[in-house]
Amino acid sequence: MPNFARLATMRNFLVMLSFLVLALVPRTSFALEVDVSGGRINPLPIAITPFLVGGGAEEAGATLGDVISNNLGRSGYFEPLPQNSFIEQITDFNQEPRFADWRQIQAKALVTGQVYVEGGKIRVEFKLFDVNSQQQIAAQQFSTSPKNLRRIGHLTSDVIYKALTGIDGYFDTQIVFVDESGSKDRRVKKLAVMDQDGFNVRTLTDGSELVVTPRFSPNSQEITYMSIGQGTPRVYLFNIVTRQKEIVGEFANMSFAPRYSPDGQRVIMSLLTTDGRNSNIYEMDLRSRQLRQLTNTPAINTGPSYAPDGSQITFESDRGGSQQIYVMGVDGSGQNRISFGNGRYSTPVWSPDGQHIAFTKQAGGRFAIGVMKPDGSGERILTEGYHNEGPTWAPNGRVIMFFRDTPGENGGPQLYSVDITGYNEQQVPTPGFGSDPAWSPRLN
Amino acid sequence: MTLRNLSGFKIAVALCCVLALTACSKKNTPNLEAANSGLGAGASSPGSEADFATNVGDRIYFVVDQADLTPEGEEILSKQAAWLQQYPGVSIQMEGHSDERGTREYNIALSARRATAAREFLIAQGVEANRISSIAYGKERPAALCDADQCWTQNRRAVTVITGGARTS
């Protein structure tokens, strides 16, 4: 990895100040800065030059440029400049760029690269420059099987993003979601996995069962989800590599709303009570299969999500009369309501940095996605409309994905992402309708 | 029309059923198609699925966010219980459903409550518990597809689906 200074305290400070994103400026004084202070994102103009190609890697060069431009542009923090505006055409990877030419087209950052095939493997090198200071900020080489080419593009994007924002990237990640097809009253729902940019979609189930709420395990190898099939609807585990399906527990009653613990050793979920009227939250140890009850109220307690350090759990409950968000200790102690705004709050999800809880909010017949701090303060609505539901966090805590449903017989859900500032809402491409997205941790 | 064969009250129930079918949804659920074909083919044979759906009523409706039975719901369930006692070999599954104006996990739990409320009423009326399984579908299987409350009221429902023992013709 490039030798960035690891200014952990500075980064935390920036996160607390929220949304002022500075370039990491270790020792030297780069003026580069992606500034989104005040909520408004001011994207950084960046020139991503066509990767120089050799040894039959022409297609690979074009793909890499597309992947990187698409990632950085969609993040909202960067403005990839059009290639037809470039004055200098890079012809030698090892020669210093003519910075004056890049300054003239207002580029603040410049990416150059080359890719070639070598012994059946593909070899990628790139450099990132600060145009104004004429300094190289980052450089890296990858060598891999050609089938991993897009992943190299994502890893490269992560390096550039981090070098210029000081925040870990989220491009080398995947999304698990529910692929929906067919008419609204007989929807076919399949588990599907794709790269975060919508490429590489793979369906994992055949659609014979209704599947909902898939969630990744911390190592991204397994998914926990609920299946409504022939028997009692239950929570399952699905191994993406072996395609093996495993039931989490042969409970007498329905189990639903599962999620992994941060260490991957446990699954937390709701179980319908034996009288069939209420739902309480339980934690199952996946090794010992020991079940522990965490809530015990005559209410619908569901949607549990662990804090990233595993010490607390947020969940929703209608114990007070309507759906609201609560936080409790991992042993079920100290169950406290944290949502007190006007409306119903549900589907709480703790952010990977521990700073926020994202939620769905229903008020006035409309559905919003918002965030609040774990103590309930600082509520902000990021997007609002007819129906927005089910937020999930990018591993760096800067982007939230959710699904948006549209009304009527031909309506259906689509995936969207939004920056934590509420700006830069983007549709995430899926082959058909898509719902219940869950973001993987970083793969690398 | 075959409805003439029925008593006045049953005609009203059957008409309700047909109206509910045509009001919003062009597509019928499988069990409703069975009811339709029964109507079209002539008189529903007693003890058949079509008889149950047409002459008794296979579904009840709920108020927004509630799992309490309405007086109308209890009336239909009472008739279901009487029919099920008349045909003791029939087993059923009680499906709980919600409308689409809620979040997924909550709706699954809410629809389970609705299925339970309907199932328990049938048991209290004398139907053996082991004849009634139940399942919660949440908002996953709407019956009516428009984006207005007239459809959502039809989707907040518990549907009694015959799973075995019914006469076939």
XYZ file of C-alpha atoms in Angstrom:
613
model
C 0.000 0.000 0.000
C 1.113 3.584 -0.504
C 2.564 5.093 2.599
C -0.238 7.325 3.802
C 0.135 8.696 7.263
C -2.480 7.047 9.404
C -3.972 10.077 11.028
C -6.661 8.169 12.867
C -7.442 10.910 15.319
C -7.680 13.473 12.573
C -10.071 11.267 10.660
C -12.275 10.750 13.688
C -12.286 14.470 14.244
C -13.426 15.005 10.687
C -16.183 12.456 11.053
C -17.373 14.181 14.209
C -17.397 17.531 12.532
C -19.307 15.646 9.893
C -18.993 16.083 6.213
C -15.879 18.189 6.004
C -13.731 15.870 3.980
C -10.109 16.853 3.570
C -7.332 15.273 1.656
C -4.794 13.511 3.788
C -1.819 15.796 3.688
C 1.012 13.877 5.238
C 4.088 16.035 5.731
C 3.892 17.810 2.393
C 1.414 20.565 1.784
C -0.913 19.438 -0.949
C -3.704 21.843 -1.483
C -5.985 19.077 -2.709
C -9.260 18.995 -0.939
C -12.660 17.491 -1.486
C -14.854 19.893 0.407
C -18.414 18.946 1.240
C -18.765 21.266 4.216
C -22.216 22.641 4.826
C -23.694 19.508 3.347
C -23.310 20.683 -0.228
C -20.836 18.467 -2.046
C -18.326 20.344 -4.160
C -16.893 17.591 -6.344
C -13.197 17.565 -7.139
C -12.388 17.716 -10.867
C -10.235 14.687 -11.677
C -8.702 13.638 -15.007
C -8.596 9.864 -15.457
C -6.465 9.319 -18.526
C -6.898 6.263 -20.773
C -4.707 3.495 -19.378
C -1.800 2.751 -21.702
C -2.175 -0.754 -23.023
C 0.155 -3.431 -24.277
C 0.214 -7.144 -25.002
C -3.441 -7.483 -25.999
C -4.863 -5.589 -23.043
C -6.719 -2.925 -25.054
C -10.119 -3.917 -23.735
C -8.784 -4.119 -20.210
C -7.530 -0.552 -20.421
C -10.938 0.773 -21.443
C -12.704 -1.269 -18.757
C -10.416 0.009 -16.009
C -10.988 3.620 -16.994
C -14.744 3.095 -17.067
C -14.846 1.369 -13.676
C -12.762 4.055 -11.988
C -14.593 7.005 -13.590
C -17.961 5.487 -12.779
C -17.031 4.796 -9.147
C -15.515 8.200 -8.460
C -18.269 10.055 -10.283
C -21.062 8.187 -8.525
C -19.525 8.899 -5.125
C -20.428 12.532 -5.608
C -17.040 13.681 -4.317
C -15.374 13.721 -7.735
C -16.098 15.083 -11.176
C -14.308 12.950 -13.763
C -13.440 15.296 -16.629
C -14.381 14.285 -20.178
C -11.492 12.763 -22.098
C -12.119 14.966 -25.122
C -11.169 17.979 -22.987
C -7.676 16.614 -22.319
C -4.822 18.596 -23.883
C -1.979 16.228 -23.109
C -2.287 12.677 -24.401
C -0.237 10.474 -22.069
C 2.034 8.207 -24.103
C 4.661 7.185 -21.568
C 3.641 6.009 -18.088
C 7.102 6.800 -16.708
C 7.339 10.337 -18.011
C 6.186 13.212 -15.819
C 2.859 14.681 -16.973
C 2.731 18.257 -18.310
C 0.940 19.672 -15.283
C 0.293 23.015 -16.967
C -1.887 21.230 -19.538
C -3.958 19.652 -16.729
C -4.208 22.903 -14.782
C -5.555 24.556 -17.890
C -8.566 22.224 -18.012
C -9.154 22.778 -14.270
C -8.131 19.263 -13.264
C -7.136 19.123 -9.603
C -6.104 15.480 -9.620
C -4.693 13.314 -12.404
C -4.672 9.545 -12.778
C -2.363 7.802 -15.228
C -1.974 4.074 -15.685
C -0.881 1.213 -17.825
C -2.049 -2.330 -18.213
C -0.554 -5.272 -20.034
C -0.800 -9.040 -20.175
C 2.198 -10.866 -18.785
C 2.352 -14.657 -18.503
C -1.424 -15.087 -18.645
C -1.843 -12.544 -15.890
C -2.903 -8.993 -16.212
C -0.642 -6.346 -14.732
C -1.995 -2.933 -13.791
C -0.053 0.093 -12.583
C -1.363 3.540 -11.839
C -0.261 6.879 -10.419
C -2.259 9.661 -8.814
C -0.996 13.257 -8.989
C -1.952 16.538 -7.339
C -1.937 18.836 -10.359
C -1.332 22.109 -8.515
C 1.564 20.918 -6.376
C 2.811 18.628 -9.159
C 3.300 15.868 -6.617
C 2.623 12.166 -6.947
C 0.206 11.279 -4.141
C -0.260 7.578 -4.685
C 0.910 4.724 -6.903
C 0.186 1.040 -6.922
C 0.618 -2.143 -8.961
C -1.668 -5.139 -9.229
C -1.128 -8.458 -10.947
C -4.065 -10.798 -11.258
C -6.117 -13.149 -13.378
C -7.946 -11.281 -16.172
C -11.313 -12.235 -14.683
C -10.556 -9.999 -11.687
C -10.114 -6.930 -13.875
C -13.147 -5.027 -12.581
C -12.013 -5.737 -9.043
C -8.674 -4.123 -9.826
C -10.653 -1.114 -10.998
C -12.490 -1.054 -7.674
C -9.297 -1.429 -5.657
C -7.707 1.391 -7.670
C -10.779 3.535 -7.039
C -10.470 2.833 -3.310
C -6.831 3.975 -3.282
C -7.661 7.202 -5.136
C -10.715 7.912 -2.964
C -8.757 7.420 0.232
C -5.765 9.422 -0.930
C -7.973 12.407 -1.756
C -10.582 12.270 1.015
C -8.748 10.628 3.888
C -11.644 8.203 4.204
C -11.525 4.504 3.390
C -13.123 3.677 0.058
C -16.118 1.390 -0.412
C -15.813 0.381 -4.055
C -14.377 -3.116 -3.590
C -17.611 -4.325 -2.026
C -20.719 -6.285 -2.945
C -24.444 -5.923 -2.449
C -26.788 -8.771 -1.613
C -30.380 -7.987 -2.557
C -33.656 -9.552 -3.593
C -34.159 -9.765 -7.358
C -37.870 -9.365 -8.082
C -39.737 -10.375 -11.221
C -43.286 -11.229 -12.215
C -46.570 -9.531 -11.394
C -47.033 -7.757 -8.111
C -49.407 -10.331 -6.605
C -47.178 -13.284 -7.477
C -43.758 -11.760 -7.316
C -40.836 -14.156 -7.779
C -38.067 -13.253 -5.357
C -34.513 -14.539 -5.675
C -31.413 -13.933 -3.614
C -28.832 -12.103 -5.726
C -25.343 -10.727 -5.250
C -23.624 -8.042 -7.315
C -20.709 -5.632 -7.172
C -21.620 -2.295 -5.568
C -21.735 -0.633 -9.010
C -24.422 -3.053 -10.231
C -22.148 -5.231 -12.353
C -21.575 -8.966 -12.003
C -25.093 -9.946 -10.881
C -25.448 -13.565 -9.800
C -28.738 -15.045 -8.607
C -28.348 -17.615 -5.857
C -31.818 -19.133 -5.499
C -34.326 -20.392 -8.071
C -37.330 -18.311 -6.992
C -39.398 -21.225 -5.709
C -39.414 -19.675 -2.247
C -40.124 -16.119 -1.197
C -36.893 -14.731 0.175
C -36.577 -11.474 2.121
C -34.078 -9.459 4.190
C -30.735 -11.045 3.169
C -27.685 -9.878 5.178
C -23.977 -10.580 4.673
C -21.771 -12.315 7.199
C -18.682 -10.289 8.191
C -16.453 -12.347 5.848
C -18.965 -11.870 2.962
C -19.016 -15.635 2.339
C -22.435 -16.286 3.823
C -25.859 -14.694 3.801
C -28.569 -14.953 6.408
C -32.120 -14.370 5.210
C -35.742 -15.327 5.730
C -37.505 -17.760 3.432
C -41.271 -18.128 3.174
C -41.655 -21.528 1.543
C -43.907 -24.483 2.162
C -43.452 -24.932 5.891
C -43.004 -22.471 8.720
C -41.190 -19.365 7.464
C -37.710 -19.403 8.902
C -34.257 -17.900 8.981
C -31.579 -19.633 6.913
C -27.890 -19.343 6.201
C -26.641 -19.566 2.628
C -23.009 -20.186 1.733
C -22.233 -18.233 -1.446
C -19.257 -20.431 -2.373
C -20.757 -23.891 -1.794
C -24.387 -22.788 -2.413
C -25.358 -24.831 0.635
C -28.459 -23.749 2.536
C -28.756 -24.364 6.244
C -31.581 -23.697 8.678
C -30.680 -21.602 11.713
C -33.020 -23.398 14.097
C -35.999 -25.780 13.989
C -38.144 -23.447 16.015
C -41.826 -24.279 16.443
C -42.747 -20.783 15.339
C -41.698 -18.433 12.576
C -38.240 -16.839 12.746
C -37.439 -13.661 10.787
C -35.401 -10.433 10.515
C -31.945 -12.031 10.933
C -28.578 -10.311 11.069
C -25.044 -11.487 11.883
C -23.072 -10.327 14.908
C -19.920 -8.332 14.051
C -17.752 -11.409 14.810
C -19.942 -13.654 12.652
C -20.405 -16.160 15.479
C -24.034 -15.345 16.220
C -27.260 -14.507 14.433
C -29.798 -12.167 15.985
C -33.414 -12.420 14.865
C -37.068 -12.276 15.834
C -39.071 -15.326 16.850
C -42.852 -15.384 16.924
C -44.037 -16.205 20.453
C -45.738 -19.555 21.066
C -49.115 -17.827 21.377
C -48.572 -16.472 17.863
C -49.272 -12.876 18.859
C -45.939 -11.265 19.606
C -42.374 -11.305 18.401
C -39.284 -11.146 20.555
C -35.591 -10.843 19.768
C -33.250 -13.769 20.274
C -29.578 -14.365 19.677
C -28.326 -17.744 18.524
C -24.734 -18.872 18.876
C -23.994 -20.568 15.549
C -21.505 -23.017 17.050
C -23.284 -24.190 20.192
C -26.764 -23.466 18.765
C -27.599 -21.976 22.144
C -30.529 -19.583 21.980
C -30.755 -16.550 24.222
C -33.870 -14.395 24.580
C -33.141 -10.654 24.671
C -36.575 -8.999 24.705
C -39.706 -10.154 26.495
C -42.576 -7.769 25.923
C -46.069 -8.334 24.487
C -45.219 -6.446 21.310
C -43.611 -6.700 17.892
C -39.886 -6.512 18.658
C -37.893 -6.889 15.461
C -35.273 -5.488 13.079
C -32.294 -6.002 15.414
C -28.831 -4.701 14.432
C -25.605 -4.824 16.433
C -23.353 -1.879 17.156
C -20.043 -2.468 15.308
C -18.212 -3.155 18.598
C -20.824 -5.792 19.487
C -21.676 -4.160 22.814
C -25.172 -2.927 22.005
C -28.159 -3.751 19.813
C -30.661 -1.419 18.198
C -34.114 -2.711 17.264
C -37.667 -1.583 16.637
C -40.617 -2.236 18.911
C -44.264 -1.203 19.047
C -44.380 -1.806 22.813
C -45.236 1.854 23.356
C -48.109 1.800 20.853
C -46.299 2.406 17.564
C -43.055 1.347 15.914
C -40.111 3.141 17.540
C -36.361 2.571 17.749
C -34.744 1.231 20.916
C -31.202 0.475 22.032
C -30.228 -2.215 24.538
C -27.151 -3.945 25.845
C -26.051 -7.070 24.005
C -27.482 -9.096 26.917
C -30.871 -7.395 26.636
C -30.252 -5.008 29.523
C -31.301 -1.354 29.591
C -33.860 -1.247 26.768
C -34.325 2.451 26.018
C -36.358 4.160 23.351
C -34.289 6.644 21.310
C -36.715 7.865 18.590
C -39.092 10.619 19.681
C -39.886 12.491 16.487
C -43.268 12.767 14.844
C -43.970 9.447 13.149
C -43.102 5.759 13.205
C -39.499 4.605 13.118
C -38.319 1.183 12.009
C -35.544 -0.926 10.402
C -32.709 0.603 12.481
C -29.180 -0.209 11.272
C -26.059 0.781 13.151
C -23.384 2.456 11.021
C -20.027 0.673 10.633
C -18.258 3.578 12.387
C -20.703 3.399 15.300
C -21.663 7.065 14.955
C -25.167 6.760 13.515
C -28.274 4.626 13.293
C -30.064 4.709 9.932
C -33.806 4.078 9.850
C -37.064 4.108 7.911
C -39.546 6.749 9.089
C -43.254 6.784 8.286
C -45.102 10.061 8.710
C -48.058 11.577 6.896
C -48.419 8.510 4.689
C -44.883 8.886 3.344
C -41.705 6.908 3.917
C -38.315 8.503 4.558
C -34.772 7.301 5.153
C -32.888 9.098 7.902
C -30.072 8.894 10.398
C -29.750 9.746 14.062
C -27.067 9.336 16.683
C -27.296 6.262 18.914
C -28.606 8.459 21.744
C -31.465 9.610 19.502
C -30.146 13.127 18.934
C -29.297 14.745 15.619
C -32.062 13.214 13.512
C -31.711 14.060 9.813
C -33.900 12.910 6.935
C -31.843 12.009 3.830
C -34.617 11.222 1.376
C -38.401 11.147 1.510
C -41.261 10.082 -0.737
C -44.057 7.609 -1.389
C -42.088 4.634 -0.139
C -38.419 4.427 0.861
C -37.384 1.551 3.087
C -34.598 -0.582 4.487
C -31.306 1.366 4.703
C -27.897 -0.329 4.635
C -24.487 1.274 5.144
C -21.424 1.301 2.934
C -18.530 0.026 5.058
C -17.068 3.540 5.357
C -20.286 4.953 6.786
C -20.584 7.648 4.094
C -23.199 6.140 1.778
C -26.567 4.552 2.486
C -28.364 2.233 0.086
C -32.101 1.534 0.373
C -35.038 0.549 -1.818
C -37.751 2.771 -3.207
C -41.109 1.329 -4.185
C -43.518 2.880 -6.644
C -47.292 2.554 -6.386
C -49.816 0.720 -8.488
C -50.141 -2.541 -10.328
C -46.988 -2.010 -12.385
C -44.993 -0.398 -9.602
C -42.042 -2.072 -8.014
C -38.945 -1.499 -5.932
C -35.562 -0.216 -7.155
C -32.295 0.260 -5.314
C -30.948 3.748 -4.587
C -27.968 5.190 -2.784
C -27.602 8.534 -1.055
C -24.695 10.315 0.592
C -24.929 10.701 4.358
C -25.340 14.431 3.744
C -28.583 13.689 1.893
C -27.063 14.796 -1.418
C -26.086 12.737 -4.429
C -29.021 10.363 -4.647
C -28.354 7.740 -7.330
C -30.257 4.778 -8.660
C -28.257 1.557 -8.394
C -28.755 -0.527 -11.535
C -30.312 -3.988 -11.182
C -31.595 -6.343 -13.904
C -35.221 -6.075 -12.773
C -36.923 -4.843 -9.645
C -34.685 -4.998 -6.596
C -35.327 -4.733 -2.858
C -33.795 -5.370 0.570
C -30.181 -4.408 -0.260
C -27.421 -5.160 2.237
C -23.888 -3.908 1.778
C -20.929 -6.244 2.323
C -17.893 -5.277 4.345
C -14.783 -4.363 2.355
C -13.628 -7.446 0.479
C -9.887 -6.740 0.557
C -77.033 -17.564 -12.968
C -75.982 -20.074 -10.406
C -76.403 -17.625 -7.562
C -80.164 -18.209 -7.763
C -79.602 -21.583 -6.194
C -78.390 -19.929 -3.042
C -80.266 -18.393 -0.182
C -80.611 -14.606 -0.127
C -77.899 -14.144 2.442
C -75.490 -16.360 0.621
C -76.082 -14.431 -2.584
C -75.031 -11.271 -0.780
C -71.851 -12.900 0.446
C -71.072 -14.312 -2.969
C -71.617 -10.950 -4.638
C -69.272 -9.371 -2.133
C -66.716 -11.921 -3.077
C -67.064 -11.255 -6.783
C -66.959 -7.501 -6.265
C -63.803 -7.820 -4.242
C -62.322 -9.841 -7.050
C -63.030 -7.327 -9.763
C -62.668 -4.070 -7.888
C -58.967 -3.616 -8.193
C -57.244 -6.759 -9.237
C -57.168 -8.129 -12.714
C -55.156 -11.042 -11.493
C -56.623 -13.505 -9.059
C -54.835 -15.633 -6.544
C -54.929 -19.347 -7.327
C -57.584 -20.155 -4.749
C -59.786 -17.387 -6.135
C -59.484 -18.814 -9.611
C -60.769 -22.057 -8.201
C -63.713 -20.141 -6.811
C -64.351 -18.533 -10.182
C -64.208 -21.736 -12.160
C -66.599 -23.246 -9.648
C -69.029 -20.434 -10.301
C -68.690 -20.688 -14.043
C -69.024 -24.435 -14.208
C -72.310 -24.468 -12.364
C -73.315 -25.007 -8.754
C -70.369 -25.465 -6.391
C -70.461 -28.961 -5.110
C -70.931 -29.009 -1.330
C -67.733 -29.579 0.577
C -65.522 -28.352 -2.277
C -63.058 -25.472 -2.209
C -65.360 -23.515 -4.498
C -68.268 -24.125 -2.146
C -66.188 -22.775 0.722
C -64.924 -19.706 -1.119
C -68.277 -18.854 -2.694
C -70.840 -19.768 -0.088
C -68.896 -19.217 3.114
C -66.217 -16.661 2.307
C -62.542 -17.503 2.520
C -61.228 -14.186 3.826
C -61.679 -11.541 6.467
C -60.343 -7.996 6.582
C -58.597 -5.920 9.219
C -58.314 -2.274 10.195
C -54.980 -0.513 9.523
C -52.234 -1.754 11.827
C -54.695 -3.942 13.779
C -55.039 -7.678 14.299
C -58.339 -7.480 16.185
C -61.237 -9.211 14.470
C -64.032 -6.963 13.196
C -67.688 -7.971 13.727
C -67.870 -8.768 9.999
C -64.749 -10.870 10.289
C -66.154 -12.807 13.233
C -69.356 -13.446 11.288
C -67.466 -14.950 8.360
C -65.202 -16.954 10.656
C -68.280 -18.350 12.448
C -69.603 -19.559 9.118
C -66.185 -21.003 8.292
C -66.194 -22.869 11.613
C -69.660 -24.292 10.916
C -68.591 -25.392 7.431
C -65.389 -26.960 8.757
C -67.376 -28.889 11.354
C -69.686 -30.084 8.608
C -66.650 -31.359 6.674
C -64.346 -32.696 9.410
C -61.865 -34.156 6.942
C -60.873 -30.728 5.652
C -57.596 -29.198 6.829
C -56.751 -25.541 6.305
C -53.936 -23.043 6.412
C -54.674 -19.594 7.755
C -52.700 -16.994 5.757
C -52.028 -13.644 7.378
C -51.424 -10.650 5.084
C -50.777 -6.934 5.409
C -51.068 -3.996 3.054
C -47.941 -2.514 1.456
C -47.871 0.640 3.574
C -45.506 -0.660 6.208
C -41.980 -1.964 6.571
C -41.238 -5.566 5.685
C -40.279 -7.102 9.034
C -43.079 -5.388 10.936
C -45.641 -6.485 8.362
C -44.491 -10.080 8.670
C -45.068 -9.938 12.436
C -48.371 -8.071 12.048
C -49.695 -10.572 9.510
C -48.721 -13.412 11.871
C -50.865 -11.749 14.539
C -53.776 -11.611 12.097
C -53.446 -15.277 11.162
C -53.315 -16.154 14.866
C -56.412 -14.093 15.693
C -58.406 -15.802 12.942
C -57.087 -19.271 13.778
C -57.848 -18.879 17.481
C -61.382 -17.771 16.713
C -61.977 -20.926 14.676
C -60.550 -23.053 17.501
C -62.806 -21.320 20.009
C -65.716 -22.179 17.731
C -64.840 -25.844 17.983
C -62.523 -26.499 15.025
C -59.690 -28.815 16.097
C -56.377 -26.946 16.378
C -54.483 -29.682 14.512
C -56.576 -29.011 11.404
C -55.350 -25.420 11.158
C -51.797 -24.444 10.289
C -50.924 -20.793 9.815
C -48.447 -18.749 7.821
C -47.503 -15.081 7.715
C -46.934 -13.475 4.326
C -46.481 -9.863 5.404
C -46.904 -7.575 2.418
C -45.454 -10.123 -0.021
C -48.720 -11.359 -1.594
C -51.188 -8.522 -2.191
C -54.634 -9.488 -3.517
C -55.501 -6.077 -4.916
C -52.917 -4.023 -6.764
C -53.995 -0.387 -6.961
C -52.327 2.347 -4.922
C -55.424 3.463 -3.063
C -56.974 2.571 0.242
C -59.741 0.600 -1.498
C -57.061 -1.904 -2.449
C -55.092 -1.726 0.767
C -58.243 -2.613 2.734
C -58.506 -5.800 0.663
C -54.875 -6.653 1.334
C -55.127 -6.410 5.135
C -56.599 -9.867 5.374
C -56.568 -13.406 6.676
C -57.338 -16.003 4.032
C -58.455 -19.521 4.887
C -56.867 -21.834 2.323
C -58.011 -25.430 2.145
C -54.958 -27.675 2.153
C -56.610 -31.077 2.123
C -59.767 -33.116 2.484
C -62.069 -31.026 0.304
C -64.337 -32.692 -2.236
C -63.018 -32.265 -5.716
C -66.221 -31.893 -7.732
